[in-house]
Coordinates of C-alpha atoms and ligand atoms in Angstrom, one line a residue:
Chain A
X1 CA -316.3 -220.9 217.0
X2 CA -314.8 -218.3 214.8
X3 CA -313.6 -215.0 216.3
X4 CA -315.5 -213.1 213.6
X5 CA -318.7 -214.3 215.0
X6 CA -317.9 -213.1 218.5
X7 CA -317.6 -209.4 218.0
X8 CA -314.8 -207.3 216.7
X9 CA -311.7 -206.5 218.6
X10 CA -311.6 -203.0 220.2
X11 CA -308.6 -200.8 220.0
X12 CA -306.0 -199.7 219.2
X13 CA -306.0 -197.8 222.5
X14 CA -308.1 -198.7 225.5
X15 CA -308.3 -197.5 229.1
X16 CA -307.3 -200.5 231.3
X17 CA -309.5 -201.8 234.1
X18 CA -309.0 -200.2 237.5
X19 CA -307.2 -197.1 236.1
X20 CA -310.0 -195.0 234.8
X21 CA -311.8 -194.2 238.0
X22 CA -315.6 -194.2 237.3
X23 CA -314.8 -192.7 233.9
X24 CA -315.9 -189.2 234.8
X25 CA -312.5 -188.4 236.3
X26 CA -310.9 -188.8 232.8
X27 CA -313.1 -186.2 231.2
X28 CA -311.0 -183.1 232.1
X29 CA -308.0 -184.8 230.4
X30 CA -309.6 -185.9 227.2
X31 CA -309.2 -184.3 223.8
X32 CA -311.9 -182.2 222.2
X33 CA -314.1 -185.2 221.5
X34 CA -314.3 -185.9 225.2
X35 CA -314.9 -189.6 225.9
X36 CA -316.7 -190.0 222.6
X37 CA -315.6 -193.3 221.0
X38 CA -313.2 -194.0 223.8
X39 CA -312.7 -197.7 224.5
X40 CA -312.9 -197.9 228.3
X41 CA -312.7 -200.9 230.5
X42 CA -314.4 -200.2 233.8
X43 CA -313.1 -201.1 237.1
X44 CA -314.1 -204.7 238.0
X45 CA -317.7 -204.9 238.9
X46 CA -319.0 -207.6 241.3
X47 CA -322.6 -208.5 242.1
X48 CA -322.4 -206.9 245.5
X49 CA -320.7 -203.7 246.5
X50 CA -317.1 -204.0 247.8
X51 CA -315.4 -201.3 249.7
X52 CA -311.9 -202.4 248.8
X53 CA -308.9 -203.2 251.0
X54 CA -307.2 -201.2 253.7
X55 CA -304.6 -198.5 253.0
X56 CA -301.9 -198.3 251.9
X57 CA -303.4 -199.7 248.7
X58 CA -300.8 -198.5 246.2
X59 CA -297.1 -198.1 246.9
X60 CA -294.5 -196.9 244.6
X61 CA -291.4 -199.0 243.7
X62 CA -288.7 -198.3 241.2
X63 CA -290.3 -198.5 237.7
X64 CA -293.8 -199.1 238.9
X65 CA -296.5 -199.4 241.5
X66 CA -297.4 -202.3 243.8
X67 CA -301.1 -202.4 244.5
X68 CA -303.7 -204.3 246.4
X69 CA -306.8 -202.2 245.9
X70 CA -309.3 -204.9 246.5
X71 CA -311.8 -204.2 243.7
X72 CA -313.7 -201.4 245.3
X73 CA -316.9 -201.0 243.3
X74 CA -320.6 -200.1 244.0
X75 CA -322.0 -203.5 242.9
X76 CA -323.8 -204.3 239.7
X77 CA -327.2 -202.7 240.7
X78 CA -325.7 -199.3 241.5
X79 CA -323.3 -199.5 238.6
X80 CA -326.2 -200.0 236.2
X81 CA -328.1 -197.2 237.7
X82 CA -325.4 -194.5 237.8
X83 CA -321.9 -195.1 236.3
X84 CA -323.0 -197.0 233.2
X85 CA -325.6 -194.5 232.0
X86 CA -323.2 -191.6 232.5
X87 CA -320.5 -193.4 230.5
X88 CA -322.9 -194.2 227.7
X89 CA -324.2 -190.6 227.6
X90 CA -320.6 -189.4 227.4
X91 CA -320.2 -191.6 224.3
X92 CA -317.6 -194.1 225.7
X93 CA -317.5 -197.6 224.3
X94 CA -317.9 -199.4 227.6
X95 CA -316.3 -202.7 228.3
X96 CA -317.4 -203.9 231.7
X97 CA -314.8 -205.8 233.7
X98 CA -316.5 -208.5 235.7
X99 CA -315.4 -210.5 238.7
X100 CA -317.3 -213.2 240.6
X101 CA -316.9 -215.6 243.4
X102 CA -318.5 -218.5 241.5
X103 CA -319.2 -219.5 237.9
X104 CA -322.9 -218.7 238.6
X105 CA -322.0 -215.2 239.6
X106 CA -320.1 -214.7 236.3
X107 CA -323.0 -216.0 234.4
X108 CA -325.4 -213.8 236.3
X109 CA -323.2 -210.7 235.7
X110 CA -323.0 -211.5 232.0
X111 CA -326.7 -212.1 231.7
X112 CA -327.7 -208.9 233.3
X113 CA -325.0 -206.8 231.5
X114 CA -326.2 -208.3 228.2
X115 CA -329.5 -206.5 228.7
X116 CA -328.1 -203.2 229.9
X117 CA -328.1 -200.6 227.1
X118 CA -324.7 -199.4 226.0
X119 CA -322.5 -202.2 227.1
X120 CA -320.1 -202.7 224.2
X121 CA -318.5 -205.8 225.6
X122 CA -317.2 -207.5 228.6
X123 CA -313.7 -208.1 230.0
X124 CA -313.3 -211.1 232.3
X125 CA -310.6 -210.8 234.8
X126 CA -309.0 -214.2 234.8
X127 CA -305.7 -213.3 236.2
X128 CA -306.0 -211.3 239.4
X129 CA -302.5 -211.2 240.9
X130 CA -303.2 -210.7 244.5
X131 CA -305.5 -211.4 247.3
X132 CA -307.4 -208.3 246.2
X133 CA -309.1 -211.1 244.4
X134 CA -309.8 -212.8 247.7
X135 CA -313.1 -214.6 247.4
X136 CA -313.0 -214.6 243.6
X137 CA -313.4 -217.7 241.6
X138 CA -310.0 -219.3 241.2
X139 CA -309.1 -219.0 237.6
X140 CA -305.4 -219.4 237.5
X141 CA -305.6 -222.8 235.8
X142 CA -306.3 -222.4 232.1
X143 CA -309.0 -224.9 232.3
X144 CA -310.8 -222.9 235.0
X145 CA -310.3 -219.6 233.2
X146 CA -311.8 -221.2 230.0
X147 CA -314.8 -222.5 232.0
X148 CA -315.5 -218.9 233.2
X149 CA -315.2 -217.6 229.7
X150 CA -317.6 -220.2 228.4
X151 CA -320.1 -219.4 231.1
X152 CA -319.9 -215.7 230.3
X153 CA -320.1 -216.4 226.6
X154 CA -323.3 -218.4 227.0
X155 CA -325.0 -215.4 228.4
X156 CA -323.6 -212.7 226.3
X157 CA -324.6 -211.9 222.7
X158 CA -322.2 -213.3 220.1
X159 CA -322.0 -210.1 218.2
X160 CA -320.3 -208.3 221.1
X161 CA -316.8 -209.0 222.3
X162 CA -315.8 -210.8 225.4
X163 CA -312.1 -210.2 226.4
X164 CA -310.2 -212.5 228.6
X165 CA -307.6 -210.7 230.7
X166 CA -304.8 -213.0 231.6
X167 CA -301.9 -212.1 233.8
X168 CA -298.5 -212.2 232.2
X169 CA -297.6 -215.7 233.3
X170 CA -294.7 -216.6 231.0
X171 CA -294.9 -220.4 231.5
X172 CA -298.6 -220.7 231.0
X173 CA -299.6 -217.8 228.8
X174 CA -300.0 -219.7 225.5
X175 CA -302.0 -222.4 227.2
X176 CA -304.2 -219.8 228.9
X177 CA -304.7 -217.8 225.7
X178 CA -305.6 -220.9 223.7
X179 CA -308.1 -222.2 226.3
X180 CA -309.8 -218.8 226.6
X181 CA -310.1 -218.3 222.9
X182 CA -311.5 -221.8 222.3
X183 CA -314.0 -221.1 225.0
X184 CA -315.2 -218.1 223.1
X185 CA -313.1 -215.1 224.0
X186 CA -312.9 -212.6 221.2
X187 CA -309.5 -211.5 222.2
X188 CA -307.1 -212.1 225.1
X189 CA -305.7 -209.1 227.0
X190 CA -302.2 -210.1 227.9
X191 CA -300.9 -208.4 230.9
X192 CA -302.4 -207.9 234.3
X193 CA -300.4 -206.8 237.3
X194 CA -297.6 -209.4 238.1
X195 CA -297.9 -211.2 241.4
X196 CA -295.7 -209.3 243.9
X197 CA -295.8 -208.1 247.5
X198 CA -295.6 -205.0 249.6
X199 CA -292.5 -204.4 251.7
X200 CA -294.2 -206.2 254.6
X201 CA -295.0 -209.3 252.6
X202 CA -298.7 -208.5 252.0
X203 CA -299.6 -210.0 248.6
X204 CA -300.1 -207.4 245.8
X205 CA -299.6 -206.9 242.1
X206 CA -296.8 -205.0 240.3
X207 CA -297.7 -202.7 237.4
X208 CA -296.0 -200.0 235.3
X209 CA -293.0 -199.8 233.1
X210 CA -291.2 -202.4 235.1
X211 CA -293.5 -205.2 233.8
X212 CA -293.6 -204.0 230.2
X213 CA -290.9 -206.4 228.9
X214 CA -292.7 -209.3 230.6
X215 CA -296.1 -208.5 229.1
X216 CA -294.3 -208.0 225.7
X217 CA -292.7 -211.4 225.9
X218 CA -296.1 -213.0 226.6
X219 CA -297.8 -211.1 223.7
X220 CA -295.0 -212.2 221.3
X221 CA -295.3 -215.8 222.5
X222 CA -299.0 -215.9 222.1
X223 CA -298.8 -214.3 218.7
X224 CA -296.1 -216.8 217.5
X225 CA -298.0 -219.8 218.8
X226 CA -301.5 -218.7 218.0
X227 CA -301.4 -216.2 215.2
X228 CA -305.2 -216.3 214.9
X229 CA -305.9 -215.3 218.5
X230 CA -306.3 -211.6 218.7
X231 CA -304.2 -210.1 221.6
X232 CA -304.3 -206.8 223.3
X233 CA -301.1 -205.8 225.1
X234 CA -301.3 -204.4 228.6
X235 CA -298.3 -203.6 230.8
X236 CA -296.3 -200.5 231.1
X237 CA -297.7 -198.7 228.0
X238 CA -296.9 -195.1 228.6
X239 CA -295.9 -193.5 225.3
X240 CA -295.9 -194.2 221.5
X241 CA -292.7 -196.3 221.6
X242 CA -294.0 -198.6 224.3
X243 CA -297.4 -198.9 222.5
X244 CA -295.7 -199.6 219.2
X245 CA -293.6 -202.4 220.7
X246 CA -296.8 -204.3 221.5
X247 CA -298.3 -203.6 218.1
X248 CA -295.1 -204.7 216.4
X249 CA -295.1 -207.9 218.4
X250 CA -298.5 -208.7 217.0
X251 CA -301.0 -207.1 219.4
X252 CA -304.2 -205.6 217.8
X253 CA -304.3 -202.9 220.5
X254 CA -303.0 -201.8 223.8
X255 CA -304.5 -200.9 227.2
X256 CA -303.2 -198.1 229.2
X257 CA -303.4 -198.3 233.0
X258 CA -300.7 -197.2 235.3
X259 CA -299.5 -194.5 233.0
X260 CA -302.8 -192.7 233.4
X261 CA -302.1 -192.4 237.1
X262 CA -298.9 -190.6 236.2
X263 CA -300.3 -188.5 233.4
X264 CA -304.0 -188.5 233.0
X265 CA -303.7 -187.3 229.4
X266 CA -301.8 -190.4 228.2
X267 CA -304.7 -192.1 226.5
X268 CA -305.8 -188.8 224.7
X269 CA -302.2 -188.3 223.5
X270 CA -301.9 -191.9 222.2
X271 CA -305.2 -191.8 220.5
X272 CA -304.2 -188.6 218.7
X273 CA -301.3 -190.5 217.1
X274 CA -302.7 -194.0 216.7
X275 CA -306.2 -193.0 215.9
X276 CA -306.0 -189.5 214.4
X277 CA -309.2 -189.8 212.4
X278 CA -311.4 -189.7 215.5
X279 CA -310.5 -186.0 215.8
X280 CA -311.7 -185.0 212.4
X281 CA -314.9 -183.2 212.5
X282 CA -317.4 -183.7 209.7
X283 CA -316.7 -180.2 208.3
X284 CA -313.1 -181.0 207.9
X285 CA -313.8 -184.2 206.1
X286 CA -313.1 -183.6 202.4
Chain B
X1 CA -320.4 -177.7 247.1
X2 CA -321.6 -174.7 245.0
X3 CA -319.2 -173.5 242.3
X4 CA -318.1 -169.9 242.7
X5 CA -319.6 -167.8 240.0
X6 CA -317.3 -167.1 237.1
X7 CA -314.7 -169.7 238.2
X8 CA -313.8 -172.2 235.5
X9 CA -314.7 -175.7 236.7
X10 CA -312.6 -178.9 236.7
X11 CA -308.9 -179.5 236.9
X12 CA -306.3 -179.1 234.1
X13 CA -303.1 -180.9 233.3
X14 CA -300.4 -178.4 232.3
X15 CA -296.7 -178.0 231.9
X16 CA -295.6 -175.6 234.6
X17 CA -292.3 -174.0 235.5
X18 CA -290.5 -173.3 238.7
X19 CA -290.2 -169.5 238.8
X20 CA -288.9 -169.1 242.3
X21 CA -287.6 -171.3 245.1
X22 CA -286.5 -170.5 248.6
X23 CA -285.8 -172.4 251.8
X24 CA -288.0 -171.4 254.7
X25 CA -287.1 -173.2 257.9
X26 CA -287.3 -176.9 257.3
X27 CA -289.3 -176.5 254.1
X28 CA -288.8 -175.5 250.5
X29 CA -291.3 -173.1 249.1
X30 CA -291.7 -173.3 245.3
X31 CA -293.5 -170.8 243.1
X32 CA -294.8 -172.5 240.0
X33 CA -296.2 -170.9 236.9
X34 CA -299.1 -173.1 236.1
X35 CA -301.5 -171.6 233.5
X36 CA -305.2 -172.3 234.4
X37 CA -304.7 -173.6 237.9
X38 CA -304.6 -170.5 240.0
X39 CA -307.8 -169.2 238.3
X40 CA -309.6 -172.4 239.3
X41 CA -308.1 -172.8 242.8
X42 CA -310.1 -172.7 245.9
X43 CA -308.6 -173.1 249.4
X44 CA -308.2 -176.7 250.3
X45 CA -307.8 -178.1 246.8
X46 CA -304.4 -179.4 245.9
X47 CA -302.1 -180.1 243.0
X48 CA -300.4 -183.3 241.9
X49 CA -297.0 -183.0 240.2
X50 CA -294.9 -185.5 238.2
X51 CA -291.5 -186.2 239.6
X52 CA -288.7 -187.3 237.3
X53 CA -288.1 -191.0 237.4
X54 CA -291.2 -191.8 239.5
X55 CA -294.5 -193.3 238.5
X56 CA -296.6 -192.2 241.5
X57 CA -297.3 -188.4 241.7
X58 CA -296.6 -186.1 244.6
X59 CA -299.6 -184.2 246.0
X60 CA -298.8 -180.7 247.3
X61 CA -300.8 -178.3 249.3
X62 CA -301.1 -174.8 247.8
X63 CA -300.1 -172.1 250.2
X64 CA -300.9 -169.1 248.0
X65 CA -302.0 -168.2 244.5
X66 CA -301.5 -165.1 242.4
X67 CA -303.9 -164.5 239.5
X68 CA -301.2 -162.5 237.7
X69 CA -297.5 -161.9 238.2
X70 CA -294.5 -161.2 235.9
X71 CA -294.7 -165.0 235.2
X72 CA -298.5 -165.1 234.6
X73 CA -300.7 -166.9 237.1
X74 CA -298.6 -168.7 239.8
X75 CA -299.1 -170.8 242.8
X76 CA -296.9 -171.4 245.8
X77 CA -296.5 -174.9 247.3
X78 CA -294.7 -176.1 250.4
X79 CA -292.4 -179.1 250.1
X80 CA -291.3 -181.1 253.1
X81 CA -288.7 -183.6 252.0
X82 CA -289.9 -187.1 253.0
X83 CA -288.3 -189.3 250.4
X84 CA -286.4 -189.3 247.1
X85 CA -289.4 -187.8 245.1
X86 CA -289.8 -184.8 247.4
X87 CA -286.0 -184.4 247.6
X88 CA -285.9 -184.1 243.8
X89 CA -288.7 -181.6 243.9
X90 CA -287.0 -179.5 246.6
X91 CA -283.8 -179.4 244.7
X92 CA -285.1 -178.2 241.4
X93 CA -283.8 -174.8 240.3
X94 CA -285.7 -172.0 238.7
X95 CA -286.6 -172.9 235.1
X96 CA -287.4 -176.5 235.7
X97 CA -290.5 -177.6 233.8
X98 CA -292.9 -179.8 235.7
X99 CA -296.2 -181.5 234.8
X100 CA -298.9 -180.2 237.1
X101 CA -302.5 -181.3 237.5
X102 CA -304.9 -179.3 239.5
X103 CA -306.7 -178.0 241.3
X104 CA -307.8 -181.4 242.7
X105 CA -310.2 -182.5 245.3
X106 CA -313.0 -180.7 247.2
X107 CA -312.1 -177.4 248.8
X108 CA -313.2 -176.0 252.1
X109 CA -316.8 -174.8 252.1
X110 CA -317.2 -171.2 253.0
X111 CA -319.9 -170.1 255.4
X112 CA -322.8 -168.1 253.8
X113 CA -322.7 -165.5 256.6
X114 CA -320.0 -163.6 258.4
X115 CA -319.4 -166.0 261.3
X116 CA -316.5 -166.5 263.6
X117 CA -314.0 -169.2 262.4
X118 CA -311.2 -171.0 264.1
X119 CA -308.4 -172.3 261.7
X120 CA -306.1 -174.9 263.2
X121 CA -303.1 -176.1 261.3
X122 CA -299.9 -178.1 261.9
X123 CA -296.7 -178.3 260.0
X124 CA -296.5 -177.9 256.2
X125 CA -300.1 -179.2 255.9
X126 CA -301.3 -175.9 257.4
X127 CA -300.7 -174.4 254.0
X128 CA -304.3 -174.3 252.7
X129 CA -305.4 -172.4 255.8
X130 CA -303.6 -169.3 254.6
X131 CA -305.6 -168.7 251.4
X132 CA -308.7 -169.9 253.3
X133 CA -308.1 -167.1 255.9
X134 CA -308.0 -164.5 253.1
X135 CA -311.3 -165.7 251.6
X136 CA -313.0 -165.8 255.0
X137 CA -311.8 -162.3 255.8
X138 CA -313.2 -161.1 252.5
X139 CA -316.5 -162.4 253.6
X140 CA -316.3 -160.5 256.8
X141 CA -315.7 -163.5 259.0
X142 CA -313.7 -163.1 262.2
X143 CA -310.7 -165.4 261.8
X144 CA -308.7 -166.9 264.6
X145 CA -305.7 -168.8 263.4
X146 CA -303.6 -171.4 265.2
X147 CA -300.4 -172.6 263.7
X148 CA -298.6 -175.5 265.4
X149 CA -295.4 -177.5 264.8
X150 CA -293.0 -179.6 266.7
X151 CA -290.4 -176.8 266.6
X152 CA -289.9 -173.4 265.1
X153 CA -288.3 -174.7 261.9
X154 CA -291.5 -176.6 261.0
X155 CA -293.8 -173.7 261.6
X156 CA -295.4 -172.2 258.5
X157 CA -295.0 -168.4 258.5
X158 CA -297.6 -167.1 260.9
X159 CA -296.5 -163.5 260.1
X160 CA -298.2 -163.6 256.7
X161 CA -301.5 -164.6 258.3
X162 CA -301.7 -161.6 260.6
X163 CA -303.1 -159.6 257.7
X164 CA -306.1 -162.0 257.4
X165 CA -306.6 -163.1 260.9
X166 CA -308.0 -161.3 263.9
X167 CA -305.7 -163.3 266.2
X168 CA -302.9 -165.7 265.6
X169 CA -301.7 -168.3 268.1
X170 CA -298.5 -170.1 267.7
X171 CA -297.9 -173.5 269.4
X172 CA -294.7 -175.5 269.4
X173 CA -294.3 -178.9 271.1
X174 CA -290.8 -177.9 272.3
X175 CA -291.9 -174.4 273.3
X176 CA -289.2 -172.8 271.1
X177 CA -291.6 -170.2 270.0
X178 CA -295.2 -169.3 271.1
X179 CA -297.0 -171.4 273.6
X180 CA -295.7 -174.9 274.5
X181 CA -297.8 -177.9 273.5
X182 CA -299.8 -179.3 270.7
X183 CA -303.3 -178.7 269.3
X184 CA -304.9 -181.4 271.4
X185 CA -303.7 -179.6 274.6
X186 CA -305.1 -176.2 273.7
X187 CA -307.9 -176.6 271.2
X188 CA -310.8 -176.5 273.6
X189 CA -309.6 -173.4 275.2
X190 CA -308.8 -171.7 271.9
X191 CA -312.2 -172.6 270.6
X192 CA -313.9 -171.2 273.7
X193 CA -311.9 -168.0 273.4
X194 CA -312.6 -167.5 269.7
X195 CA -316.3 -168.4 270.1
X196 CA -316.2 -170.0 266.7
X197 CA -319.1 -171.4 264.8
X198 CA -316.9 -173.2 262.3
X199 CA -313.6 -175.0 262.9
X200 CA -311.3 -175.6 259.9
X201 CA -308.3 -177.9 260.4
X202 CA -305.4 -179.0 258.3
X203 CA -302.5 -181.2 259.5
X204 CA -301.8 -184.8 260.7
X205 CA -304.8 -187.0 261.7
X206 CA -304.3 -186.5 265.4
X207 CA -304.6 -182.7 265.0
X208 CA -307.7 -183.1 262.8
X209 CA -309.3 -185.5 265.1
X210 CA -308.8 -183.3 268.2
X211 CA -310.1 -180.2 266.3
X212 CA -313.2 -182.1 265.1
X213 CA -313.9 -183.5 268.6
X214 CA -313.5 -180.1 270.2
X215 CA -315.9 -178.6 267.6
X216 CA -318.4 -181.3 268.3
X217 CA -318.2 -180.7 272.1
X218 CA -318.7 -176.9 271.5
X219 CA -321.6 -177.4 269.1
X220 CA -319.6 -176.0 266.1
X221 CA -319.2 -177.3 262.6
X222 CA -315.8 -178.7 261.5
X223 CA -314.2 -179.2 258.2
X224 CA -310.9 -181.1 258.0
X225 CA -308.4 -181.5 255.2
X226 CA -307.3 -185.1 255.4
X227 CA -303.9 -186.2 254.2
X228 CA -303.7 -189.8 253.0
X229 CA -301.2 -191.0 250.4
X230 CA -302.6 -190.2 246.9
X231 CA -300.6 -192.0 244.3
X232 CA -302.5 -190.4 241.4
X233 CA -304.5 -187.6 243.0
X234 CA -307.0 -187.6 240.1
X235 CA -309.5 -190.2 241.2
X236 CA -308.4 -192.8 238.8
X237 CA -306.7 -195.4 240.9
X238 CA -308.9 -195.8 244.0
X239 CA -305.7 -196.0 246.0
X240 CA -306.5 -193.4 248.6
X241 CA -309.2 -194.9 250.9
X242 CA -310.8 -192.5 253.3
X243 CA -313.3 -194.2 255.7
X244 CA -316.3 -192.0 256.4
X245 CA -319.9 -192.1 257.5
X246 CA -322.1 -191.1 254.6
X247 CA -325.0 -188.5 254.8
X248 CA -327.2 -191.6 255.1
X249 CA -325.4 -192.8 258.2
X250 CA -323.9 -195.7 256.4
X251 CA -320.2 -196.5 256.7
X252 CA -318.3 -196.3 253.5
X253 CA -314.9 -195.7 252.0
X254 CA -314.4 -192.8 249.6
X255 CA -311.5 -191.5 247.7
X256 CA -309.6 -188.9 249.6
X257 CA -308.5 -187.2 246.4
X258 CA -312.0 -186.7 244.9
X259 CA -314.5 -187.0 247.7
X260 CA -311.9 -185.3 249.9
X261 CA -309.4 -184.0 250.9
X262 CA -311.8 -181.7 252.8
X263 CA -314.6 -183.5 254.6
X264 CA -316.8 -182.8 257.6
X265 CA -314.9 -183.6 260.8
X266 CA -317.8 -185.5 262.3
X267 CA -317.9 -187.8 259.2
X268 CA -314.4 -189.3 259.4
X269 CA -314.1 -192.8 260.9
X270 CA -310.9 -191.9 262.7
X271 CA -310.3 -195.3 264.1
X272 CA -310.2 -196.8 260.6
X273 CA -308.1 -194.1 259.1
Ligands
FES301 S1 -305.0 -191.1 244.6 FE1 -305.7 -192.2 242.9 S2 -307.8 -192.3 243.3 FE2 -307.1 -191.0 244.8

């Protein structure tokens, strides 16, 4: 399967899953075009609603955040009825992050989302770092991750992208990227929270500037080993220099997550530099 | 909650500046020039500030706003030093530039009629009750204010509130000033005396819970400003779970920073907080 047949790669700046609220919360911090044309990955959506884990869910550590949020989301039905139409009306290019307990659930999610108007693509979370993913299908083995991608791919139109989000696992990243790409992923998002723990030992994931060098190493390795596999860097992107580092290492785009929690205008500011054309109004076009 | 007419909606993210700083008892009061925020502020909403070298943001209660001053629109916040982030904030001199987002969250709802209100606050978290008292007084409400703290140093200035409140009661756990004891010891009696129709509370969970319970016993409404850790404050991270009972009677978890911080006292699932 060639990547060209599987939808084009979004970017160069995207909102990372789990860090854009329901999308609405970003609007006050957008530029004058609002969310129009913004590549936004939703929080992970499951078939049934999940209320998420107990507090504290997010704790600060030097250089980042440790989190075990537990995928709170209203469930597919409610998402399709409320959050998705709002995002589509706002003009966002919506990439729905999906998470399931079984292969069948992934397929079901993909099938129903393929029929929902306005879904630009899917992102399959195949690297949840913590027990937030408790009850999710175990996808840490590249073979399993690839099976999920294949199941999603079978249900989702080939002209729209499916992204595989892998966690920055240095020893297995090339293997994971290859397997997911061969299974039909349009691009691999390299960088999820890194497995970590709260001070009391509760499993969690580490994100933020602290993990940037790890994600960068993974992007570079994938790019070297598999130059034809489009990658999107995700991990500690917070300014132009950190975004450029991923692009220079071969990434086609970057996702911004934790930085939005520190400065909600981060994506708007990066888009203004990396995507200046989107601000040009028709009148200004020569 | 209905928007006040003429008030611009939604929060803004701006670069602000520390224009005054003073120590008051155990707290540091900062006056911040923050264009756009005071105009949008309503009592109970809060601001989130960026702290040098930290990824999570610090949420601060607003104690007072001025629509105009020599520095333009300003807001006063109360900082209690609890860790390295708040210590940094408290130490900043006049002239420091700080990224501020606000106003955030749902504010206290104001009664439509001039009713009697009891405002109960403890520690630095009592801050939003002061601008609330002013708004209520403007509407002709009879305001009784209770400020409580472990000791005198942790009491927010009750003096300022005397302008807006019909009566002010001071409680300290150690009896160093005012009546001895805490909110749970006195709230029923204070509520009976004020004959309030609405109870507003701001402070630690134990204070909020006792105020909400007293209101329920007396057949009054209550609104409480719940403080849970809010790593972003803007609704993006879902990191601030607040367990409530929805209007439909169904248990759910909402975000304290967007669906709160002010919620009806009888809606909080206190045992799960
Ligand atoms: S603190 Fe991030 S969503 Fe409330």
